[in-house]
Amino acid sequence: MPQEERTIVKSASAAEEPNREDRGRDERYNPHQIEEKWFKRWQQDSSLYAAEPHSSKPKYYVLEMLPYPSGALHMGHVRNYAIGDALARYMWMNGYNVLHPMGWDSFGLPAENAAISAKVPPREWTLRNIANMKAQMKRLGFGYDWSREITTCLPDYYKWNQWFFLKLYRRGLAYRKKSKVNWCPKCATVLANEQVVGGCCWRHEDTPVEQRELEQWFLRITNYADELLRDLDRLPGWPEKVRIMQRNWIGRSEGTLVDFRLDGPSGEKISVFTTRVDTILGATSVQLAPQHTITEKLAAADPELRKKVDQLIAEQAKAKETGDIGNIEKHGVNTGHFAINPYNGEKVPVWVANYILMDYGTGAIMSVPAHDERDFEFAKKYGIEIRQVIEPSVARAPSPAKEVSDKSVRPTQSGEMPFTTLAFAEQKGFGKATVTFRLKDWGISRQRYWGTPIPMVYCDEDGVVPVAEKDLPVILPENVEITLTGGSPLVQVPEFLNTTCPKCGGLARRETDTMDTFVDSSWYFYRYTDAHNERAPFDSKIAGYWFGEKGIDQYIGGVEHAILHLIYSRFWTKFMRDLGLIKNSEPVERLFTQGMVIKGGAKMSKSLGNVVAPDEMIARFGADAARMYSLFAAPPDRDLDWQESGIEGIQRFLSRLYRFVAKNAHPNDAAWNKSIPTELSPEARAIQRKLHQTIKRVTDDFQGRWHFNTCIAATMELVNELYSSEIVGERASSPAIPLSLLADVQRNLVLLLAPFAPFLAHELWEMLGGKSSLLKAPWPKYDPELAKEEEIEIPVQVNGKLRGKIVIAPGVGEEEIKQRALADEKFQSYIAGKQIVKVIFTGKLVSIVVR
RNA sequence: GCCGGGAUGGCGGAAUUGGCAGACGCGCUGGACUUAGGAUCCAGUGCCGUAAAAGGCGUGCAGGUUCAAGUCCUGUUCCCGGCACCA
């Protein structure tokens, strides 16, 4: 690592103190030297972070989301992995058998883009990036079990994607359908609806998505829609925020499908979905999405209408583009045709409107202006009749009752009608109760090279035929030219394309589409448990051990994956359960979503020029400081504003700690390992008390709230106390404290910091004479007796205002405390001559109320 | 527009159950050490006020409940994230 050596030299010279004898070189904290030393040692022992296959210890599976190997880690990764690593180390120290793996989500478009721009084959580019990022992770000291590393773009992994696909196909959960798909002209590929951001490609945010019709493979995630929804209630370890987002994404809605008919010789059906079939007599128009098939037909015969519809489509696209579809200025056009209300035979006008979305429900609605605000707004704008048919009318709309026309049906109470109207519809056969979901089937076909080949074959004789399991994997060919033109590059590879039919042995074509990379990440965490299995994706027993009944103990990642990745993973888990591979129904018991790393209030981005590179931070401050700062600057669930001066502060703290231990470690002294005397001087006792209070605070904040920032702050306080103490700090000429206590304080302090700054902690542990490995040294315990204060300050309020404090010994009774407060001279000016209404003591504070 | 989260000193943040607002870090000010300090150590640092005190004000804004509110309630503004006019 020549680059790092250079920085070591640089930083050493920057802090150089030529020929100063008063401070030995040993006392200066040199993170690069320390980190290099431990880096080398840890390199030599691959079993260090390995999970035990058979263990009497309780298991703990801690997982961070695997990265896409884009080339280098960014600060968001560092933060994510610093959180996970701190937790893994904490659990190791608490005696758990910890599984803490890492891998690479290594299929995907950027590799193809790199192939085009840099002329590097995707595989080579990807593997090079992986090597670089893996080195960065090791340099940062993250404790992963690399023997379980998975790389999704390699055949030993993607073979099982194909295997799963065949299972899905056999169960009818994978199917082909022709459908309009989102087409990104830049990627020259199809995007899932979920991958469209504001009408634009999620990767090319300024490229509007076009619509094309293609034959696609879909996975029937909707078969699991109800279960995916229901089980959200069984995930108390997930942030409420994420559960709500998923609930909204699934979007279950109970209502009625009603068939209107187009008035005219064709009498075509117009199905509408409504949750308020009880208002159907108030329907005064039917509204179609601009892309509706009936819209298309009517427009085909009417050039004027065609023009207007095209404009509506353009408006809708524009609104989607700006992400403002929810706020679209409503426009519509009257087709001049009518639809027949099946309930009363009434003819109502058929409109086409820009706010009706083709991809929700049936793409058509009945418009009931008196009982729906949006319909009301539209009707007012275009002068469509508003007819109230039930009580009450639309909430908050300005009294539409006034505009009820002569044709009003007598209003009934809301809720009276749905049952009878629905029953009537079902009896007459023009409507039925329906549950719709917003969730759509998962389109996984990609017209890309760098992905898992879909293991299907097209034969002129036998049609669509699955590849035989024994012939897996279908290997992705190498040396493929990537072009930007549409269609999959695999079409251009005859050796791949041309094959034989598994059924008849005749000539056949392979499927040239590859799979969405969300397939890879939907089940990767099971593979970690048994990463080298060649006969199955994983062994059920082994996965069963690590997943238990509830899944991964703790999953940590960015909130941006709250919906897609996490809902696909949940679906895949349920599917694998139904296959009999696993017992758990959910993949993740506890989920943690960390905040973003920002700089100057803005997301880090190349265009803003505010990107902070981890390598640079490591070079300047060391890995420990970089990791620790990312935990200190904010609680982990909040956004973190990266401040250079902040990480300098952390480095200062680590230096302070290092110097203290360098000066106060005396492991060869006979008194060092003796037991701590029970009788201590008040000064020594104060240090001991602070230590035990610190252990309590760090443990509580780590365990309960994950507020690593306050954990670290607590250890800072302890170090400050040590420095300012009269008996050990700089002020003390020689330590006037029992060496055994001095040893105890330092050892515990180092243990408390081990999850956050592993390099320095190991170095100091060694300096303190630690023999066993720090990694699995037991987490410190505090003694509540030793943590107890000897005197307690009780604040005293008079009429709600703080007026001073009294000092009491622990154990003094409530009455005495009240009396002491009332009698105290300090408060006489506030209470003398006034009537004391009451005195409150709550255990923390005395409150005197006077009149 | 809907859903979710947030707003606390000059800055990042702390305050875990309604009980001392501002822990810890940064920055700033002063001092010590020093040829030097951008190293290190010590002290101070919410705002107004004062020679110093006393005193007053203070958690986006306006109200409310309470002996007591950053924390609970009602209303409201702004910022961030997500989204779906979802019928």
Short mmCIF file of N, CA, C and O in Angstrom, two decimals, chain A residues 14 34 51 115 170 181 218 246 258 272 289 303 332 357 430 442 447 463 581 661 677 768 793 801 815 822 845:
data_model
loop_
_atom_site.label_atom_id
_atom_site.label_comp_id
_atom_site.label_asym_id
_atom_site.label_seq_id
_atom_site.Cartn_x
_atom_site.Cartn_y
_atom_site.Cartn_z
N ALA A 14 4.27 16.10 10.01
CA ALA A 14 3.47 17.25 10.38
C ALA A 14 3.46 17.44 11.89
O ALA A 14 3.43 18.55 12.41
N ILE A 34 -0.38 2.10 14.41
CA ILE A 34 -1.19 1.16 15.18
C ILE A 34 -2.11 0.36 14.26
O ILE A 34 -2.21 -0.86 14.35
N ALA A 51 -18.12 -17.18 12.18
CA ALA A 51 -19.22 -17.70 12.98
C ALA A 51 -18.96 -19.18 13.24
O ALA A 51 -18.38 -19.87 12.41
N ALA A 115 -18.48 -0.42 -19.20
CA ALA A 115 -17.97 -1.14 -20.36
C ALA A 115 -18.02 -0.24 -21.60
O ALA A 115 -17.12 -0.28 -22.44
N ARG A 170 -42.70 -23.39 -12.13
CA ARG A 170 -43.49 -24.62 -11.93
C ARG A 170 -44.71 -24.38 -11.05
O ARG A 170 -45.72 -25.03 -11.20
N VAL A 181 -44.56 -1.31 -20.78
CA VAL A 181 -43.52 -1.23 -19.76
C VAL A 181 -42.84 0.13 -19.87
O VAL A 181 -42.91 0.81 -20.88
N PHE A 218 -42.92 -12.04 -15.36
CA PHE A 218 -43.41 -11.43 -14.12
C PHE A 218 -43.45 -12.46 -13.00
O PHE A 218 -43.68 -13.65 -13.25
N GLN A 246 -44.75 0.50 3.47
CA GLN A 246 -45.07 -0.76 2.78
C GLN A 246 -46.59 -0.96 2.71
O GLN A 246 -47.10 -1.44 1.70
N VAL A 258 -68.00 -2.30 -11.09
CA VAL A 258 -69.30 -2.14 -11.71
C VAL A 258 -69.10 -1.95 -13.22
O VAL A 258 -68.22 -1.20 -13.63
N VAL A 272 -65.65 0.02 -13.88
CA VAL A 272 -65.07 1.00 -12.96
C VAL A 272 -64.97 0.35 -11.58
O VAL A 272 -65.75 -0.55 -11.25
N ALA A 289 -59.13 6.99 -18.27
CA ALA A 289 -57.72 7.38 -18.40
C ALA A 289 -57.42 7.63 -19.87
O ALA A 289 -58.02 6.99 -20.73
N PRO A 303 -60.46 12.50 -34.98
CA PRO A 303 -59.14 13.15 -34.95
C PRO A 303 -59.06 14.30 -33.94
O PRO A 303 -58.01 14.51 -33.31
N GLY A 332 -59.88 17.76 -18.74
CA GLY A 332 -60.59 16.64 -19.33
C GLY A 332 -61.22 17.03 -20.64
O GLY A 332 -61.26 18.22 -20.99
N LEU A 357 -55.54 7.52 -13.75
CA LEU A 357 -54.31 6.80 -14.07
C LEU A 357 -54.64 5.40 -14.58
O LEU A 357 -55.41 4.67 -13.97
N PHE A 430 -73.84 -7.37 -13.04
CA PHE A 430 -73.04 -6.29 -13.61
C PHE A 430 -72.04 -5.72 -12.61
O PHE A 430 -71.39 -4.72 -12.86
N TRP A 442 -44.36 -8.36 -10.09
CA TRP A 442 -42.99 -7.88 -10.17
C TRP A 442 -42.41 -8.26 -11.54
O TRP A 442 -42.15 -9.44 -11.80
N GLN A 447 -33.63 -6.11 -20.48
CA GLN A 447 -32.95 -6.32 -21.75
C GLN A 447 -31.49 -5.89 -21.57
O GLN A 447 -31.02 -4.97 -22.20
N GLY A 463 -42.81 -24.54 -27.84
CA GLY A 463 -43.09 -23.24 -27.23
C GLY A 463 -42.08 -22.89 -26.16
O GLY A 463 -40.88 -23.09 -26.33
N LEU A 581 -38.29 -24.83 2.17
CA LEU A 581 -36.86 -24.64 2.43
C LEU A 581 -36.58 -24.08 3.80
O LEU A 581 -35.53 -24.30 4.38
N VAL A 661 -3.14 6.36 28.64
CA VAL A 661 -2.79 4.96 28.87
C VAL A 661 -1.28 4.76 28.75
O VAL A 661 -0.67 4.04 29.55
N PRO A 677 -8.61 -2.45 46.60
CA PRO A 677 -8.95 -2.32 48.01
C PRO A 677 -10.38 -1.79 48.18
O PRO A 677 -10.86 -1.03 47.34
N LEU A 768 -1.96 -2.54 28.27
CA LEU A 768 -2.40 -2.70 29.66
C LEU A 768 -2.13 -4.12 30.16
O LEU A 768 -2.50 -4.46 31.28
N GLU A 793 -27.82 16.37 44.90
CA GLU A 793 -28.34 17.73 44.82
C GLU A 793 -29.81 17.66 44.45
O GLU A 793 -30.18 16.99 43.48
N LYS A 801 -40.49 28.15 39.52
CA LYS A 801 -39.19 28.68 39.10
C LYS A 801 -38.08 28.11 39.95
O LYS A 801 -38.20 28.05 41.18
N GLU A 815 -40.12 13.59 53.90
CA GLU A 815 -40.54 14.65 54.82
C GLU A 815 -39.36 15.53 55.20
O GLU A 815 -39.45 16.75 55.21
N LEU A 822 -37.83 23.92 53.04
CA LEU A 822 -38.61 25.03 53.59
C LEU A 822 -37.79 25.85 54.56
O LEU A 822 -37.97 27.06 54.69
N LEU A 845 -36.93 16.39 42.74
CA LEU A 845 -37.03 17.83 42.81
C LEU A 845 -38.10 18.23 43.82
O LEU A 845 -39.10 17.53 43.98
#
